[in-house]
Short mmCIF file of C-alpha atoms in Angstrom, two decimals:
data_model
loop_
_atom_site.label_atom_id
_atom_site.label_comp_id
_atom_site.label_asym_id
_atom_site.label_seq_id
_atom_site.Cartn_x
_atom_site.Cartn_y
_atom_site.Cartn_z
CA UNK A 38 -0.25 0.22 -0.24
CA UNK A 39 1.18 3.71 -0.65
CA UNK A 40 1.88 6.12 -3.55
CA UNK A 41 2.78 6.50 -6.58
CA UNK A 42 4.28 9.81 -6.60
CA UNK A 43 6.38 8.80 -3.95
CA UNK A 44 8.15 5.90 -3.15
CA UNK A 45 9.93 5.20 -0.74
CA UNK A 46 12.40 2.70 -2.18
CA UNK A 47 16.39 3.81 -3.38
CA UNK A 48 16.75 4.89 -6.58
CA UNK A 49 17.40 2.42 -9.40
CA UNK A 50 15.93 -0.10 -7.03
CA UNK A 51 13.24 -2.40 -8.87
CA UNK A 52 13.36 -4.56 -11.76
CA UNK A 53 9.57 -3.41 -13.31
CA UNK A 54 6.74 -1.96 -12.28
CA UNK A 55 3.62 -3.03 -13.13
CA UNK A 56 0.52 -0.52 -12.28
CA UNK A 57 -2.63 -2.69 -12.97
CA UNK A 58 -6.30 -1.74 -14.22
CA UNK A 59 -5.55 2.03 -15.17
CA UNK A 60 -4.51 2.90 -11.56
CA UNK A 61 -2.72 5.31 -12.92
CA UNK A 62 -5.20 7.15 -14.12
CA UNK A 63 -6.82 8.22 -10.32
CA UNK A 64 -4.10 9.99 -9.60
CA UNK A 65 -5.45 13.59 -8.92
CA UNK A 66 -4.73 16.18 -9.88
CA UNK A 67 -2.77 15.63 -13.20
CA UNK A 68 0.54 17.05 -11.31
CA UNK A 69 0.28 14.30 -9.02
CA UNK A 70 -0.11 11.25 -12.24
CA UNK A 71 2.99 13.86 -13.48
CA UNK A 72 5.19 13.33 -10.16
CA UNK A 73 4.11 9.30 -9.94
CA UNK A 74 5.47 8.75 -13.49
CA UNK A 75 8.63 10.46 -12.64
CA UNK A 76 9.01 8.62 -9.74
CA UNK A 77 8.41 4.71 -11.33
CA UNK A 78 11.12 6.16 -13.54
CA UNK A 79 13.79 7.05 -10.72
CA UNK A 80 12.88 3.47 -9.19
CA UNK A 81 12.97 1.22 -12.21
CA UNK A 82 16.48 -0.06 -13.00
CA UNK A 83 18.16 1.03 -16.26
CA UNK A 84 16.30 -0.98 -19.03
CA UNK A 85 13.62 -2.38 -16.13
CA UNK A 86 10.32 -1.99 -17.72
CA UNK A 87 7.19 0.19 -16.87
CA UNK A 88 3.73 -1.92 -17.67
CA UNK A 89 0.82 -0.03 -17.19
CA UNK A 90 -2.86 0.44 -18.82
CA UNK A 91 -4.56 3.92 -19.42
CA UNK A 92 -7.98 5.30 -20.36
CA UNK A 93 -7.73 5.91 -23.93
CA UNK A 94 -10.22 9.56 -24.16
CA UNK A 95 -10.53 9.52 -28.51
CA UNK A 96 -12.37 6.77 -27.58
CA UNK A 97 -15.46 8.37 -26.70
CA UNK A 98 -16.57 9.45 -29.89
CA UNK A 99 -16.96 5.67 -31.04
CA UNK A 100 -15.69 2.51 -28.87
CA UNK A 101 -18.58 -0.07 -29.33
CA UNK A 102 -17.77 -1.43 -25.73
CA UNK A 103 -19.32 2.30 -24.05
CA UNK A 104 -21.82 1.83 -27.04
CA UNK A 105 -23.23 -1.17 -26.10
CA UNK A 106 -22.48 -0.27 -22.21
CA UNK A 107 -22.49 2.65 -21.44
CA UNK A 108 -24.37 4.71 -24.24
CA UNK A 109 -25.57 7.45 -21.51
CA UNK A 110 -22.56 8.71 -20.15
CA UNK A 111 -20.81 8.15 -23.44
CA UNK A 112 -22.77 10.63 -24.76
CA UNK A 113 -22.57 13.03 -22.11
CA UNK A 114 -18.98 12.78 -22.38
CA UNK A 115 -18.30 12.66 -26.32
CA UNK A 116 -17.28 16.21 -26.45
CA UNK A 117 -14.32 15.78 -24.38
CA UNK A 118 -12.73 13.15 -26.67
CA UNK A 119 -11.51 16.30 -28.47
CA UNK A 120 -8.98 17.22 -26.08
CA UNK A 121 -5.96 15.17 -25.41
CA UNK A 122 -6.74 14.61 -22.37
CA UNK A 123 -9.22 15.69 -19.38
CA UNK A 124 -10.49 14.29 -16.19
CA UNK A 125 -13.82 12.70 -16.28
CA UNK A 126 -16.57 11.82 -13.58
CA UNK A 127 -16.68 8.03 -14.23
CA UNK A 128 -18.34 6.01 -11.70
CA UNK A 129 -18.16 8.64 -9.10
CA UNK A 130 -14.28 8.73 -9.51
CA UNK A 131 -11.84 11.52 -11.12
CA UNK A 132 -10.64 9.46 -13.83
CA UNK A 133 -7.58 10.19 -16.52
CA UNK A 134 -7.70 10.05 -20.21
CA UNK A 135 -5.79 10.52 -22.17
CA UNK A 136 -5.37 9.64 -26.11
CA UNK A 137 -2.60 7.21 -26.74
CA UNK A 138 -0.30 9.49 -28.14
CA UNK A 139 -0.25 12.02 -25.43
CA UNK A 140 0.30 9.19 -23.35
CA UNK A 141 3.10 7.99 -24.96
CA UNK A 142 4.69 11.51 -24.67
CA UNK A 143 4.07 12.19 -21.13
CA UNK A 144 5.50 9.29 -20.60
CA UNK A 145 8.74 9.31 -22.68
CA UNK A 146 9.10 12.23 -21.47
CA UNK A 147 10.30 10.63 -18.24
CA UNK A 148 12.82 8.38 -19.36
CA UNK A 149 11.18 5.60 -21.21
CA UNK A 150 10.72 4.51 -24.75
CA UNK A 151 7.61 2.63 -25.64
CA UNK A 152 7.99 -1.07 -26.74
CA UNK A 153 3.84 -2.00 -27.33
CA UNK A 154 0.65 -0.76 -27.05
CA UNK A 155 -2.19 -3.42 -26.86
CA UNK A 156 -5.39 -1.85 -26.98
CA UNK A 157 -8.84 -3.74 -25.78
CA UNK A 158 -9.57 -7.66 -27.16
CA UNK A 159 -5.41 -7.67 -27.75
CA UNK A 160 -5.50 -5.51 -30.37
CA UNK A 161 -2.28 -4.03 -31.26
CA UNK A 162 -4.02 -2.45 -34.55
CA UNK A 163 -2.58 0.96 -34.58
CA UNK A 164 -6.08 2.65 -35.61
CA UNK A 165 -7.69 0.36 -33.51
CA UNK A 166 -6.38 1.07 -30.04
CA UNK A 167 -6.28 5.01 -31.10
CA UNK A 168 -9.97 5.34 -31.53
CA UNK A 169 -12.04 2.89 -30.51
CA UNK A 170 -10.15 1.02 -28.01
CA UNK A 171 -10.89 2.19 -24.38
CA UNK A 172 -8.50 1.16 -22.72
CA UNK A 173 -5.04 1.03 -23.84
CA UNK A 174 -1.37 -0.73 -21.82
CA UNK A 175 1.14 -0.12 -22.70
CA UNK A 176 5.03 -1.60 -22.00
CA UNK A 177 7.86 1.28 -21.72
CA UNK A 178 11.53 0.51 -20.85
CA UNK A 179 13.63 2.87 -19.30
CA UNK A 180 15.80 4.72 -21.43
#
């Protein structure tokens, strides 16, 4: 139990870090998210992996996942898909949604390199992952 933005471990003390089930998206405000990414970069050994998933804001336009399960919520929030990132009230929690391109830039600025991006239903199709996948799984390696 802890806070990703204040990891109480020495520099380069982990081989890899996994943040499961879009957990990084609940760091609020955005400065805390950025701080959490930087903390992960600090404690991962060189060439270590940082794996996480994140909500995809671009999917709010077209995702069959939302159309099938959450139509009203999607219609209420679909205009937000024009942004690169935004906190959206989702199931009574402020949740960070961002485009895959924005997420990649954000993490690369902390010293990581994208190795793999996998979308909904294990998709590796960049178009599908960018516009239809409600969340995307990322694998970054520390440079």
